[in-house]
Amino acid sequence: MRSPRIRPLDLTDHATAAAVHRIGLAAYAVEAELIGFHGIPALGESLGQMRAHASNWVGSVSEGGKIAGFLAWQERTDGGVGIDRLCVDPAWFRRGVASQLLRHALTDLFPGRPLTVTTGAANTPAVTLYARMGFTRGPDFSPAPGLRMASFSRP
């Protein structure tokens, strides 16, 4: 089976948006278990709320048209990029989808531009991924009681 291909995702298409929403809920449920915090805002987000985000979206899409994972980002006023979400369908875990999406972002979407991203500090797979991809860990912070987040940047 070939690796999924990266393509833009159109969240105005209901089927695409519904698949992205389902994958996000499943991925954030796994993260909630990893970090011991079940109040991740995206877990309570409706499909409409997700579609209303002013983000850009790309997906890793299999030959059969199934979305294996997605990356969403927002352009910052300083010319940098804030990665808003990087989610992989649990059925595609440990198959390189997150690495593929992040590599695409670094080389094709935002070459040479500063990037920032956050994840749960206890989310070891994500923390390891960002470090492996050349991100520098910044200070941890706690936006809510019981939640410790790790910040990363890449100049």
Short mmCIF file of C-alpha atoms in Angstrom, two decimals:
data_model
loop_
_atom_site.label_atom_id
_atom_site.label_comp_id
_atom_site.label_asym_id
_atom_site.label_seq_id
_atom_site.Cartn_x
_atom_site.Cartn_y
_atom_site.Cartn_z
CA MET A 1 0.00 0.00 0.00
CA ARG A 2 1.33 3.42 -0.95
CA SER A 3 1.81 6.21 1.53
CA PRO A 4 -1.00 8.74 1.73
CA ARG A 5 -0.57 11.95 -0.27
CA ILE A 6 -0.80 15.48 1.08
CA ARG A 7 -3.52 17.69 -0.32
CA PRO A 8 -5.48 20.77 0.75
CA LEU A 9 -8.68 20.06 2.67
CA ASP A 10 -11.85 22.00 1.94
CA LEU A 11 -13.89 22.20 5.12
CA THR A 12 -16.83 23.74 3.25
CA ASP A 13 -17.36 20.19 1.93
CA HIS A 14 -19.50 18.46 4.56
CA ALA A 15 -17.98 14.97 4.16
CA THR A 16 -14.44 16.34 4.44
CA ALA A 17 -15.30 18.45 7.48
CA ALA A 18 -17.08 15.52 9.15
CA ALA A 19 -14.05 13.26 8.60
CA VAL A 20 -11.66 15.90 9.98
CA HIS A 21 -13.91 16.43 13.00
CA ARG A 22 -14.11 12.68 13.69
CA ILE A 23 -10.33 12.28 13.41
CA GLY A 24 -9.72 15.29 15.65
CA LEU A 25 -12.05 13.93 18.35
CA ALA A 26 -10.39 10.50 18.22
CA ALA A 27 -6.84 11.92 18.27
CA TYR A 28 -7.57 14.38 21.09
CA ALA A 29 -9.22 11.60 23.12
CA VAL A 30 -5.93 9.67 22.93
CA GLU A 31 -3.98 12.81 23.89
CA ALA A 32 -6.35 13.40 26.83
CA GLU A 33 -5.47 9.92 28.14
CA LEU A 34 -1.74 10.51 27.62
CA ILE A 35 -1.68 13.83 29.46
CA GLY A 36 -4.34 13.03 32.06
CA PHE A 37 -6.50 16.04 31.15
CA HIS A 38 -9.92 15.59 29.56
CA GLY A 39 -10.76 19.28 29.17
CA ILE A 40 -8.97 19.75 25.84
CA PRO A 41 -11.12 22.40 24.12
CA ALA A 42 -11.27 20.54 20.78
CA LEU A 43 -12.93 17.56 22.53
CA GLY A 44 -16.00 19.70 23.20
CA GLU A 45 -16.01 21.41 19.83
CA SER A 46 -18.94 20.90 17.48
CA LEU A 47 -18.50 20.36 13.77
CA GLY A 48 -19.74 23.90 13.14
CA GLN A 49 -17.30 25.39 15.64
CA MET A 50 -14.42 23.52 14.05
CA ARG A 51 -15.42 24.70 10.56
CA ALA A 52 -15.59 28.30 11.80
CA HIS A 53 -11.87 28.36 12.69
CA ALA A 54 -9.89 30.78 10.55
CA SER A 55 -7.33 28.08 9.79
CA ASN A 56 -5.85 26.56 6.67
CA TRP A 57 -5.99 22.78 6.39
CA VAL A 58 -4.03 20.04 4.61
CA GLY A 59 -4.55 16.34 4.93
CA SER A 60 -2.71 13.12 4.42
CA VAL A 61 -5.12 11.23 2.17
CA SER A 62 -4.91 7.54 1.28
CA GLU A 63 -5.36 6.14 -2.22
CA GLY A 64 -8.96 5.33 -1.37
CA GLY A 65 -9.67 8.91 -0.34
CA LYS A 66 -9.62 8.35 3.43
CA ILE A 67 -8.03 11.09 5.50
CA ALA A 68 -5.27 9.60 7.64
CA GLY A 69 -4.40 12.84 9.41
CA PHE A 70 -4.42 16.59 9.05
CA LEU A 71 -2.53 19.75 9.87
CA ALA A 72 -4.19 23.13 10.44
CA TRP A 73 -2.40 26.44 10.76
CA GLN A 74 -2.89 30.16 11.03
CA GLU A 75 -0.77 32.89 9.53
CA ARG A 76 0.64 35.25 12.18
CA THR A 77 0.93 39.01 11.73
CA ASP A 78 4.72 38.79 12.19
CA GLY A 79 5.07 36.60 9.08
CA GLY A 80 5.34 33.40 11.06
CA VAL A 81 2.98 30.47 11.24
CA GLY A 82 1.18 29.00 14.22
CA ILE A 83 0.39 25.32 13.88
CA ASP A 84 -3.06 25.00 15.37
CA ARG A 85 -3.64 21.24 15.06
CA LEU A 86 -1.74 18.18 13.99
CA CYS A 87 -3.96 15.12 14.32
CA VAL A 88 -3.70 11.56 13.08
CA ASP A 89 -6.51 9.02 12.93
CA PRO A 90 -5.63 6.41 15.58
CA ALA A 91 -5.97 3.73 12.86
CA TRP A 92 -2.92 5.37 11.23
CA PHE A 93 -0.78 5.79 14.37
CA ARG A 94 2.90 4.85 14.08
CA ARG A 95 2.86 4.90 10.27
CA GLY A 96 4.63 8.22 9.74
CA VAL A 97 1.57 10.36 8.99
CA ALA A 98 2.38 13.12 11.52
CA SER A 99 6.00 13.21 10.31
CA GLN A 100 4.81 13.38 6.70
CA LEU A 101 2.47 16.29 7.44
CA LEU A 102 5.06 18.20 9.45
CA ARG A 103 7.80 17.61 6.85
CA HIS A 104 5.42 18.93 4.17
CA ALA A 105 4.77 22.03 6.25
CA LEU A 106 8.47 22.66 6.79
CA THR A 107 9.64 22.09 3.23
CA ASP A 108 6.67 22.92 0.98
CA LEU A 109 4.29 25.22 2.84
CA PHE A 110 6.52 27.39 5.04
CA PRO A 111 10.18 26.97 4.09
CA GLY A 112 12.32 29.38 6.08
CA ARG A 113 9.39 30.84 8.03
CA PRO A 114 9.22 30.78 11.83
CA LEU A 115 6.80 28.22 13.23
CA THR A 116 5.25 27.77 16.65
CA VAL A 117 3.23 24.91 18.09
CA THR A 118 2.06 23.68 21.50
CA THR A 119 1.12 20.25 22.81
CA GLY A 120 0.43 18.65 26.13
CA ALA A 121 3.78 18.42 27.95
CA ALA A 122 3.09 14.76 28.79
CA ASN A 123 2.27 13.89 25.16
CA THR A 124 5.55 12.06 24.62
CA PRO A 125 4.91 11.10 20.96
CA ALA A 126 4.23 14.73 19.98
CA VAL A 127 7.08 16.14 22.10
CA THR A 128 9.45 13.62 20.49
CA LEU A 129 8.18 14.44 16.99
CA TYR A 130 8.71 18.20 17.36
CA ALA A 131 12.19 17.72 18.81
CA ARG A 132 13.11 15.30 16.01
CA MET A 133 11.90 17.82 13.41
CA GLY A 134 14.18 20.56 14.71
CA PHE A 135 11.81 22.49 16.96
CA THR A 136 13.22 24.03 20.12
CA ARG A 137 11.25 23.53 23.30
CA GLY A 138 10.35 26.76 25.02
CA PRO A 139 8.82 27.27 28.42
CA ASP A 140 6.00 25.06 29.60
CA PHE A 141 2.84 26.84 30.70
CA SER A 142 -0.44 25.98 32.39
CA PRO A 143 -3.54 27.50 30.76
CA ALA A 144 -5.88 25.58 33.08
CA PRO A 145 -5.53 23.77 36.41
CA GLY A 146 -4.20 20.28 35.81
CA LEU A 147 -2.94 21.03 32.32
CA ARG A 148 0.72 21.59 31.47
CA MET A 149 1.51 22.55 27.88
CA ALA A 150 4.86 22.51 26.10
CA SER A 151 5.67 25.25 23.60
CA PHE A 152 7.92 24.74 20.60
CA SER A 153 9.33 27.02 17.95
CA ARG A 154 11.41 26.68 14.85
CA PRO A 155 13.07 29.77 13.37
#
